PDB file of C-alpha atoms in Angstrom:
ATOM      1  CA  UNK A   1     -30.069  47.000  23.072  1.00 83.00           C
ATOM      2  CA  UNK A   2     -28.469  48.532  19.985  1.00 90.00           C
ATOM      3  CA  UNK A   3     -29.540  47.164  16.600  1.00 89.00           C
ATOM      4  CA  UNK A   4     -27.967  47.100  13.143  1.00 90.00           C
ATOM      5  CA  UNK A   5     -30.195  45.908  10.316  1.00 90.00           C
ATOM      6  CA  UNK A   6     -28.929  44.269   7.121  1.00 88.00           C
ATOM      7  CA  UNK A   7     -25.614  46.101   6.848  1.00 89.00           C
ATOM      8  CA  UNK A   8     -24.179  46.188   3.334  1.00 91.00           C
ATOM      9  CA  UNK A   9     -20.661  45.588   4.622  1.00 94.00           C
ATOM     10  CA  UNK A  10     -21.464  42.071   5.871  1.00 94.00           C
ATOM     11  CA  UNK A  11     -23.169  41.234   2.581  1.00 92.00           C
ATOM     12  CA  UNK A  12     -20.033  42.395   0.761  1.00 93.00           C
ATOM     13  CA  UNK A  13     -17.873  40.202   3.001  1.00 94.00           C
ATOM     14  CA  UNK A  14     -19.929  37.226   1.865  1.00 92.00           C
ATOM     15  CA  UNK A  15     -19.734  38.215  -1.788  1.00 90.00           C
ATOM     16  CA  UNK A  16     -15.954  38.590  -1.570  1.00 90.00           C
ATOM     17  CA  UNK A  17     -15.522  35.199   0.090  1.00 90.00           C
ATOM     18  CA  UNK A  18     -17.777  33.383  -2.386  1.00 87.00           C
ATOM     19  CA  UNK A  19     -16.647  34.906  -5.668  1.00 80.00           C
ATOM     20  CA  UNK A  20     -13.273  33.205  -5.730  1.00 73.00           C
ATOM     21  CA  UNK A  21     -11.213  30.487  -4.109  1.00 80.00           C
ATOM     22  CA  UNK A  22      -9.584  32.384  -1.274  1.00 80.00           C
ATOM     23  CA  UNK A  23      -6.187  31.413   0.084  1.00 87.00           C
ATOM     24  CA  UNK A  24      -5.525  30.961   3.802  1.00 88.00           C
ATOM     25  CA  UNK A  25      -3.857  34.373   3.911  1.00 91.00           C
ATOM     26  CA  UNK A  26      -6.888  35.982   2.264  1.00 91.00           C
ATOM     27  CA  UNK A  27      -9.242  34.300   4.735  1.00 91.00           C
ATOM     28  CA  UNK A  28      -7.135  35.517   7.640  1.00 94.00           C
ATOM     29  CA  UNK A  29      -7.162  39.009   6.155  1.00 95.00           C
ATOM     30  CA  UNK A  30     -10.956  38.887   5.758  1.00 95.00           C
ATOM     31  CA  UNK A  31     -11.452  37.703   9.338  1.00 96.00           C
ATOM     32  CA  UNK A  32      -9.239  40.541  10.560  1.00 97.00           C
ATOM     33  CA  UNK A  33     -11.358  43.049   8.635  1.00 97.00           C
ATOM     34  CA  UNK A  34     -14.519  41.467  10.086  1.00 96.00           C
ATOM     35  CA  UNK A  35     -13.157  41.852  13.621  1.00 97.00           C
ATOM     36  CA  UNK A  36     -12.191  45.493  13.066  1.00 97.00           C
ATOM     37  CA  UNK A  37     -15.579  46.232  11.499  1.00 96.00           C
ATOM     38  CA  UNK A  38     -17.347  44.713  14.484  1.00 95.00           C
ATOM     39  CA  UNK A  39     -15.210  46.787  16.853  1.00 95.00           C
ATOM     40  CA  UNK A  40     -15.958  50.008  14.967  1.00 95.00           C
ATOM     41  CA  UNK A  41     -19.706  49.318  14.872  1.00 93.00           C
ATOM     42  CA  UNK A  42     -19.827  48.552  18.588  1.00 92.00           C
ATOM     43  CA  UNK A  43     -17.635  51.519  19.529  1.00 92.00           C
ATOM     44  CA  UNK A  44     -19.793  53.918  17.530  1.00 93.00           C
ATOM     45  CA  UNK A  45     -23.018  52.593  19.069  1.00 91.00           C
ATOM     46  CA  UNK A  46     -21.671  52.623  22.623  1.00 89.00           C
ATOM     47  CA  UNK A  47     -20.507  56.211  22.158  1.00 91.00           C
ATOM     48  CA  UNK A  48     -24.048  57.087  21.142  1.00 91.00           C
ATOM     49  CA  UNK A  49     -25.670  55.358  24.145  1.00 91.00           C
ATOM     50  CA  UNK A  50     -23.387  53.675  26.722  1.00 91.00           C
ATOM     51  CA  UNK A  51     -26.386  52.341  28.682  1.00 89.00           C
ATOM     52  CA  UNK A  52     -27.093  49.776  25.944  1.00 88.00           C
ATOM     53  CA  UNK A  53     -24.495  47.056  26.341  1.00 85.00           C
ATOM     54  CA  UNK A  54     -25.860  44.530  23.821  1.00 87.00           C
ATOM     55  CA  UNK A  55     -25.792  44.923  20.034  1.00 90.00           C
ATOM     56  CA  UNK A  56     -28.042  42.852  17.781  1.00 92.00           C
ATOM     57  CA  UNK A  57     -26.974  42.491  14.139  1.00 92.00           C
ATOM     58  CA  UNK A  58     -29.702  41.413  11.715  1.00 93.00           C
ATOM     59  CA  UNK A  59     -27.876  40.147   8.630  1.00 93.00           C
ATOM     60  CA  UNK A  60     -29.289  39.381   5.193  1.00 92.00           C
ATOM     61  CA  UNK A  61     -29.766  35.807   4.025  1.00 91.00           C
ATOM     62  CA  UNK A  62     -26.872  36.299   1.608  1.00 91.00           C
ATOM     63  CA  UNK A  63     -24.500  36.255   4.595  1.00 94.00           C
ATOM     64  CA  UNK A  64     -25.519  32.722   5.644  1.00 94.00           C
ATOM     65  CA  UNK A  65     -22.873  31.009   3.440  1.00 92.00           C
ATOM     66  CA  UNK A  66     -20.091  32.555   5.550  1.00 93.00           C
ATOM     67  CA  UNK A  67     -21.697  31.888   8.944  1.00 94.00           C
ATOM     68  CA  UNK A  68     -18.840  29.559   9.831  1.00 93.00           C
ATOM     69  CA  UNK A  69     -16.285  32.215   8.861  1.00 94.00           C
ATOM     70  CA  UNK A  70     -18.057  34.840  10.975  1.00 94.00           C
ATOM     71  CA  UNK A  71     -18.184  32.503  13.951  1.00 94.00           C
ATOM     72  CA  UNK A  72     -14.464  31.793  13.631  1.00 95.00           C
ATOM     73  CA  UNK A  73     -13.669  35.505  13.369  1.00 96.00           C
ATOM     74  CA  UNK A  74     -15.963  36.458  16.271  1.00 95.00           C
ATOM     75  CA  UNK A  75     -16.121  33.424  18.586  1.00 94.00           C
ATOM     76  CA  UNK A  76     -17.725  35.352  21.470  1.00 93.00           C
ATOM     77  CA  UNK A  77     -20.689  36.459  19.360  1.00 93.00           C
ATOM     78  CA  UNK A  78     -23.969  34.567  19.836  1.00 93.00           C
ATOM     79  CA  UNK A  79     -25.617  33.624  16.522  1.00 94.00           C
ATOM     80  CA  UNK A  80     -29.290  33.004  15.776  1.00 95.00           C
ATOM     81  CA  UNK A  81     -30.382  31.361  12.522  1.00 96.00           C
ATOM     82  CA  UNK A  82     -33.988  32.407  11.839  1.00 96.00           C
ATOM     83  CA  UNK A  83     -35.591  30.952   8.721  1.00 96.00           C
ATOM     84  CA  UNK A  84     -38.936  30.116   7.134  1.00 95.00           C
ATOM     85  CA  UNK A  85     -40.277  27.458   4.807  1.00 96.00           C
ATOM     86  CA  UNK A  86     -40.074  27.922   1.057  1.00 97.00           C
ATOM     87  CA  UNK A  87     -43.743  28.908   0.665  1.00 97.00           C
ATOM     88  CA  UNK A  88     -43.389  31.753   3.155  1.00 95.00           C
ATOM     89  CA  UNK A  89     -40.089  32.870   1.637  1.00 96.00           C
ATOM     90  CA  UNK A  90     -41.372  32.892  -1.944  1.00 97.00           C
ATOM     91  CA  UNK A  91     -44.676  34.504  -0.971  1.00 97.00           C
ATOM     92  CA  UNK A  92     -42.926  37.327   0.871  1.00 94.00           C
ATOM     93  CA  UNK A  93     -40.859  38.122  -2.212  1.00 95.00           C
ATOM     94  CA  UNK A  94     -43.899  37.975  -4.496  1.00 97.00           C
ATOM     95  CA  UNK A  95     -45.562  40.612  -2.332  1.00 96.00           C
ATOM     96  CA  UNK A  96     -42.402  42.681  -2.411  1.00 94.00           C
ATOM     97  CA  UNK A  97     -42.159  42.549  -6.213  1.00 95.00           C
ATOM     98  CA  UNK A  98     -45.780  43.652  -6.658  1.00 96.00           C
ATOM     99  CA  UNK A  99     -45.789  46.080  -3.704  1.00 93.00           C
ATOM    100  CA  UNK A 100     -48.540  44.091  -2.023  1.00 93.00           C
ATOM    101  CA  UNK A 101     -50.990  44.382  -4.949  1.00 95.00           C
ATOM    102  CA  UNK A 102     -52.199  41.057  -6.277  1.00 95.00           C
ATOM    103  CA  UNK A 103     -53.509  42.520  -9.517  1.00 96.00           C
ATOM    104  CA  UNK A 104     -50.001  43.846 -10.209  1.00 96.00           C
ATOM    105  CA  UNK A 105     -48.457  40.455  -9.444  1.00 97.00           C
ATOM    106  CA  UNK A 106     -50.963  38.693 -11.733  1.00 96.00           C
ATOM    107  CA  UNK A 107     -50.212  41.147 -14.554  1.00 97.00           C
ATOM    108  CA  UNK A 108     -46.445  40.779 -14.169  1.00 97.00           C
ATOM    109  CA  UNK A 109     -46.723  36.990 -14.327  1.00 97.00           C
ATOM    110  CA  UNK A 110     -49.137  37.043 -17.280  1.00 96.00           C
ATOM    111  CA  UNK A 111     -46.872  39.348 -19.288  1.00 96.00           C
ATOM    112  CA  UNK A 112     -43.715  37.568 -18.071  1.00 95.00           C
ATOM    113  CA  UNK A 113     -42.454  40.841 -16.659  1.00 96.00           C
ATOM    114  CA  UNK A 114     -41.311  38.925 -13.592  1.00 96.00           C
ATOM    115  CA  UNK A 115     -38.501  37.423 -15.694  1.00 95.00           C
ATOM    116  CA  UNK A 116     -37.098  40.896 -16.300  1.00 94.00           C
ATOM    117  CA  UNK A 117     -37.565  41.696 -12.621  1.00 95.00           C
ATOM    118  CA  UNK A 118     -35.354  38.842 -11.435  1.00 94.00           C
ATOM    119  CA  UNK A 119     -32.752  39.657 -14.090  1.00 92.00           C
ATOM    120  CA  UNK A 120     -32.482  43.132 -12.572  1.00 92.00           C
ATOM    121  CA  UNK A 121     -32.013  41.838  -9.019  1.00 90.00           C
ATOM    122  CA  UNK A 122     -29.861  38.814  -9.841  1.00 85.00           C
ATOM    123  CA  UNK A 123     -26.874  40.261  -8.015  1.00 82.00           C
ATOM    124  CA  UNK A 124     -28.572  39.923  -4.612  1.00 83.00           C
ATOM    125  CA  UNK A 125     -27.125  36.437  -4.294  1.00 85.00           C
ATOM    126  CA  UNK A 126     -23.960  34.707  -5.464  1.00 84.00           C
ATOM    127  CA  UNK A 127     -24.017  32.570  -7.447  1.00 86.00           C
ATOM    128  CA  UNK A 128     -27.246  33.596  -9.166  1.00 90.00           C
ATOM    129  CA  UNK A 129     -29.605  30.681  -9.951  1.00 94.00           C
ATOM    130  CA  UNK A 130     -28.960  30.983 -13.698  1.00 92.00           C
ATOM    131  CA  UNK A 131     -25.262  30.369 -13.032  1.00 91.00           C
ATOM    132  CA  UNK A 132     -26.051  27.000 -11.431  1.00 93.00           C
ATOM    133  CA  UNK A 133     -26.598  24.279 -14.094  1.00 94.00           C
ATOM    134  CA  UNK A 134     -28.934  22.191 -11.936  1.00 95.00           C
ATOM    135  CA  UNK A 135     -31.299  25.167 -11.658  1.00 96.00           C
ATOM    136  CA  UNK A 136     -31.140  26.294 -15.283  1.00 95.00           C
ATOM    137  CA  UNK A 137     -32.098  22.802 -16.436  1.00 96.00           C
ATOM    138  CA  UNK A 138     -35.362  22.735 -14.456  1.00 96.00           C
ATOM    139  CA  UNK A 139     -38.238  22.644 -16.987  1.00 95.00           C
ATOM    140  CA  UNK A 140     -40.289  25.534 -15.579  1.00 96.00           C
ATOM    141  CA  UNK A 141     -40.604  29.237 -16.351  1.00 94.00           C
ATOM    142  CA  UNK A 142     -37.498  30.928 -15.000  1.00 96.00           C
ATOM    143  CA  UNK A 143     -39.390  33.778 -13.407  1.00 96.00           C
ATOM    144  CA  UNK A 144     -39.826  35.083  -9.888  1.00 97.00           C
ATOM    145  CA  UNK A 145     -41.188  31.872  -8.318  1.00 98.00           C
ATOM    146  CA  UNK A 146     -38.348  29.769  -9.760  1.00 98.00           C
ATOM    147  CA  UNK A 147     -35.777  32.422  -8.785  1.00 97.00           C
ATOM    148  CA  UNK A 148     -36.687  32.663  -5.106  1.00 97.00           C
ATOM    149  CA  UNK A 149     -37.358  28.937  -4.749  1.00 98.00           C
ATOM    150  CA  UNK A 150     -33.798  28.350  -5.985  1.00 97.00           C
ATOM    151  CA  UNK A 151     -32.375  30.942  -3.594  1.00 96.00           C
ATOM    152  CA  UNK A 152     -34.239  29.399  -0.651  1.00 97.00           C
ATOM    153  CA  UNK A 153     -32.895  25.998  -1.652  1.00 96.00           C
ATOM    154  CA  UNK A 154     -29.315  27.299  -1.823  1.00 95.00           C
ATOM    155  CA  UNK A 155     -29.643  28.885   1.612  1.00 95.00           C
ATOM    156  CA  UNK A 156     -31.161  25.767   3.169  1.00 95.00           C
ATOM    157  CA  UNK A 157     -28.551  23.532   1.550  1.00 95.00           C
ATOM    158  CA  UNK A 158     -25.840  25.613   3.205  1.00 94.00           C
ATOM    159  CA  UNK A 159     -27.718  25.608   6.501  1.00 94.00           C
ATOM    160  CA  UNK A 160     -28.026  21.834   6.275  1.00 94.00           C
ATOM    161  CA  UNK A 161     -24.277  21.517   5.724  1.00 94.00           C
ATOM    162  CA  UNK A 162     -23.539  23.746   8.725  1.00 94.00           C
ATOM    163  CA  UNK A 163     -25.940  21.961  11.091  1.00 94.00           C
ATOM    164  CA  UNK A 164     -25.892  18.355   9.906  1.00 90.00           C
ATOM    165  CA  UNK A 165     -23.131  17.081  12.206  1.00 89.00           C
ATOM    166  CA  UNK A 166     -23.193  19.713  14.948  1.00 91.00           C
ATOM    167  CA  UNK A 167     -26.200  22.075  14.824  1.00 89.00           C
ATOM    168  CA  UNK A 168     -24.683  24.502  17.317  1.00 89.00           C
ATOM    169  CA  UNK A 169     -21.195  24.795  15.898  1.00 89.00           C
ATOM    170  CA  UNK A 170     -22.155  28.021  14.105  1.00 90.00           C
ATOM    171  CA  UNK A 171     -25.548  28.822  15.618  1.00 94.00           C
ATOM    172  CA  UNK A 172     -26.448  29.089  19.289  1.00 95.00           C
ATOM    173  CA  UNK A 173     -30.161  29.119  18.419  1.00 96.00           C
ATOM    174  CA  UNK A 174     -31.913  27.802  15.298  1.00 96.00           C
ATOM    175  CA  UNK A 175     -35.469  29.025  14.951  1.00 95.00           C
ATOM    176  CA  UNK A 176     -38.315  29.107  12.423  1.00 96.00           C
ATOM    177  CA  UNK A 177     -40.794  31.919  11.924  1.00 93.00           C
ATOM    178  CA  UNK A 178     -43.597  29.380  12.467  1.00 93.00           C
ATOM    179  CA  UNK A 179     -42.661  28.707  16.080  1.00 94.00           C
ATOM    180  CA  UNK A 180     -41.730  32.330  16.732  1.00 94.00           C
ATOM    181  CA  UNK A 181     -45.197  33.468  15.642  1.00 91.00           C
ATOM    182  CA  UNK A 182     -46.910  30.612  17.474  1.00 93.00           C
ATOM    183  CA  UNK A 183     -45.240  31.053  20.864  1.00 92.00           C
ATOM    184  CA  UNK A 184     -44.454  34.778  20.569  1.00 92.00           C
ATOM    185  CA  UNK A 185     -43.149  36.162  23.868  1.00 91.00           C
ATOM    186  CA  UNK A 186     -42.628  32.658  25.254  1.00 92.00           C
ATOM    187  CA  UNK A 187     -40.216  31.813  22.438  1.00 94.00           C
ATOM    188  CA  UNK A 188     -38.420  35.167  22.688  1.00 93.00           C
ATOM    189  CA  UNK A 189     -37.833  34.665  26.409  1.00 91.00           C
ATOM    190  CA  UNK A 190     -36.684  31.099  25.725  1.00 93.00           C
ATOM    191  CA  UNK A 191     -34.130  32.351  23.201  1.00 93.00           C
ATOM    192  CA  UNK A 192     -32.938  35.031  25.610  1.00 91.00           C
ATOM    193  CA  UNK A 193     -32.456  32.377  28.276  1.00 92.00           C
ATOM    194  CA  UNK A 194     -30.414  30.186  25.910  1.00 93.00           C
ATOM    195  CA  UNK A 195     -28.237  33.161  25.001  1.00 91.00           C
ATOM    196  CA  UNK A 196     -27.731  34.072  28.640  1.00 89.00           C
ATOM    197  CA  UNK A 197     -29.500  37.428  28.380  1.00 85.00           C
ATOM    198  CA  UNK A 198     -31.162  38.335  31.654  1.00 81.00           C
ATOM    199  CA  UNK A 199     -34.565  40.021  31.752  1.00 78.00           C
ATOM    200  CA  UNK A 200     -35.562  41.848  34.944  1.00 77.00           C
ATOM    201  CA  UNK A 201     -38.485  43.786  33.524  1.00 79.00           C
ATOM    202  CA  UNK A 202     -41.709  42.532  35.121  1.00 79.00           C
ATOM    203  CA  UNK A 203     -43.684  43.685  32.082  1.00 85.00           C
ATOM    204  CA  UNK A 204     -41.368  41.959  29.591  1.00 81.00           C
ATOM    205  CA  UNK A 205     -43.939  39.422  28.385  1.00 84.00           C
ATOM    206  CA  UNK A 206     -46.562  42.070  27.704  1.00 87.00           C
ATOM    207  CA  UNK A 207     -44.105  44.371  25.934  1.00 83.00           C
ATOM    208  CA  UNK A 208     -42.812  41.563  23.724  1.00 84.00           C
ATOM    209  CA  UNK A 209     -46.345  40.440  22.863  1.00 85.00           C
ATOM    210  CA  UNK A 210     -47.240  43.978  21.804  1.00 85.00           C
ATOM    211  CA  UNK A 211     -44.349  43.969  19.322  1.00 83.00           C
ATOM    212  CA  UNK A 212     -45.927  41.063  17.440  1.00 83.00           C
ATOM    213  CA  UNK A 213     -48.975  43.224  16.763  1.00 76.00           C
ATOM    214  CA  UNK A 214     -46.970  46.010  15.122  1.00 70.00           C
ATOM    215  CA  UNK A 215     -45.987  46.137  11.444  1.00 62.00           C
ATOM    216  CA  UNK A 216     -42.533  47.674  11.757  1.00 56.00           C
ATOM    217  CA  UNK A 217     -42.437  48.218   7.986  1.00 54.00           C
ATOM    218  CA  UNK A 218     -45.908  49.730   7.627  1.00 54.00           C
ATOM    219  CA  UNK A 219     -46.010  52.302   4.847  1.00 48.00           C
ATOM    220  CA  UNK A 220     -42.673  51.144   3.442  1.00 48.00           C
ATOM    221  CA  UNK A 221     -42.294  49.189   0.209  1.00 49.00           C
ATOM    222  CA  UNK A 222     -40.734  46.370   2.255  1.00 48.00           C
ATOM    223  CA  UNK A 223     -43.988  45.855   4.123  1.00 54.00           C
ATOM    224  CA  UNK A 224     -44.724  42.298   2.995  1.00 50.00           C
ATOM    225  CA  UNK A 225     -48.507  42.604   2.892  1.00 51.00           C
ATOM    226  CA  UNK A 226     -48.587  45.978   1.195  1.00 51.00           C
ATOM    227  CA  UNK A 227     -51.555  48.365   1.244  1.00 49.00           C
ATOM    228  CA  UNK A 228     -54.114  45.691   0.372  1.00 49.00           C
ATOM    229  CA  UNK A 229     -53.128  43.200   3.088  1.00 52.00           C
ATOM    230  CA  UNK A 230     -54.339  39.689   2.337  1.00 64.00           C
ATOM    231  CA  UNK A 231     -52.979  36.177   2.612  1.00 85.00           C
ATOM    232  CA  UNK A 232     -50.591  34.004   0.664  1.00 92.00           C
ATOM    233  CA  UNK A 233     -50.306  34.284  -3.106  1.00 96.00           C
ATOM    234  CA  UNK A 234     -48.764  30.844  -3.487  1.00 96.00           C
ATOM    235  CA  UNK A 235     -51.404  28.785  -5.282  1.00 96.00           C
ATOM    236  CA  UNK A 236     -51.318  25.532  -7.237  1.00 97.00           C
ATOM    237  CA  UNK A 237     -49.310  27.013 -10.120  1.00 97.00           C
ATOM    238  CA  UNK A 238     -46.648  28.514  -7.864  1.00 98.00           C
ATOM    239  CA  UNK A 239     -46.529  25.367  -5.726  1.00 98.00           C
ATOM    240  CA  UNK A 240     -45.992  23.245  -8.821  1.00 97.00           C
ATOM    241  CA  UNK A 241     -42.880  25.257  -9.694  1.00 98.00           C
ATOM    242  CA  UNK A 242     -41.583  25.085  -6.122  1.00 98.00           C
ATOM    243  CA  UNK A 243     -41.986  21.313  -5.918  1.00 97.00           C
ATOM    244  CA  UNK A 244     -40.349  20.880  -9.329  1.00 97.00           C
ATOM    245  CA  UNK A 245     -37.336  22.928  -8.166  1.00 97.00           C
ATOM    246  CA  UNK A 246     -36.956  20.874  -4.976  1.00 97.00           C
ATOM    247  CA  UNK A 247     -37.381  17.549  -6.779  1.00 96.00           C
ATOM    248  CA  UNK A 248     -35.107  18.364  -9.704  1.00 95.00           C
ATOM    249  CA  UNK A 249     -32.286  19.890  -7.629  1.00 93.00           C
ATOM    250  CA  UNK A 250     -32.146  16.854  -5.306  1.00 88.00           C
ATOM    251  CA  UNK A 251     -30.117  18.644  -2.606  1.00 88.00           C
ATOM    252  CA  UNK A 252     -31.301  16.632   0.426  1.00 89.00           C
ATOM    253  CA  UNK A 253     -33.820  19.395   1.087  1.00 93.00           C
ATOM    254  CA  UNK A 254     -36.763  17.252   0.037  1.00 90.00           C
ATOM    255  CA  UNK A 255     -39.738  19.063   1.596  1.00 93.00           C
ATOM    256  CA  UNK A 256     -41.103  22.626   1.262  1.00 95.00           C
ATOM    257  CA  UNK A 257     -41.265  22.809   5.062  1.00 94.00           C
ATOM    258  CA  UNK A 258     -37.824  21.282   5.631  1.00 94.00           C
ATOM    259  CA  UNK A 259     -36.708  21.615   9.265  1.00 94.00           C
ATOM    260  CA  UNK A 260     -33.002  22.211   9.812  1.00 94.00           C
ATOM    261  CA  UNK A 261     -31.249  20.022  12.371  1.00 93.00           C
ATOM    262  CA  UNK A 262     -31.279  21.581  15.843  1.00 94.00           C
ATOM    263  CA  UNK A 263     -34.306  23.815  15.234  1.00 96.00           C
ATOM    264  CA  UNK A 264     -36.052  24.967  18.401  1.00 94.00           C
ATOM    265  CA  UNK A 265     -39.617  23.757  17.783  1.00 92.00           C
ATOM    266  CA  UNK A 266     -41.185  24.107  21.246  1.00 89.00           C
ATOM    267  CA  UNK A 267     -40.735  25.963  24.527  1.00 85.00           C
TER     268      UNK A 267
END
């Protein structure tokens, strides 16, 4: 299987589509570009290794708002929506900001340096939380916890819209990290079965299980636990901000562990 991780071009497609009211002609043009991009990616990968006939694209969360557009442009592509609850999402980004060092996180929060941090990365999502009146009016510190809680809420609101009436209109599989980590190889094989991907390897279960014990980002700044390891940094103070964001925004996403319609919760 070929893999493409978090390509900038797909993120830019989403940014283009969301930054203005696009006409029908512009949407058709964008879908044509998406199709050609997909063809070029696949052609390049197949030239490199023709024995791998499946390509897996891991897209950033920022691409979720155009999932319906992507599905329309590429109707033969199988889509998986993998998400986590707000605590896991916020915690992962706290670790990323502080490079896995709790003392650094504590210092950034105490000195309100996290506010500057989110100002510098505000362009990772459109619209940014401070451009959304319902978020700017929330009476909490508009730092890193508020920022990523708002982003999670925007993503889940869009996911809820896409899955509310027909959960599999855009996504062939909807999955949470919780169940993926709980069932491991069993869930992976279940997803493969749903997608129609055959597995003839007798050692498949063992090989998949081994993957769950490997930190693919070890030594990289994106490694969520960082050099010091450790558990969640979301305590009472952080949770208070998260709950205030969810309550104040009132976007039908009323729980930190909200489960999107159609989520595969067991095998």
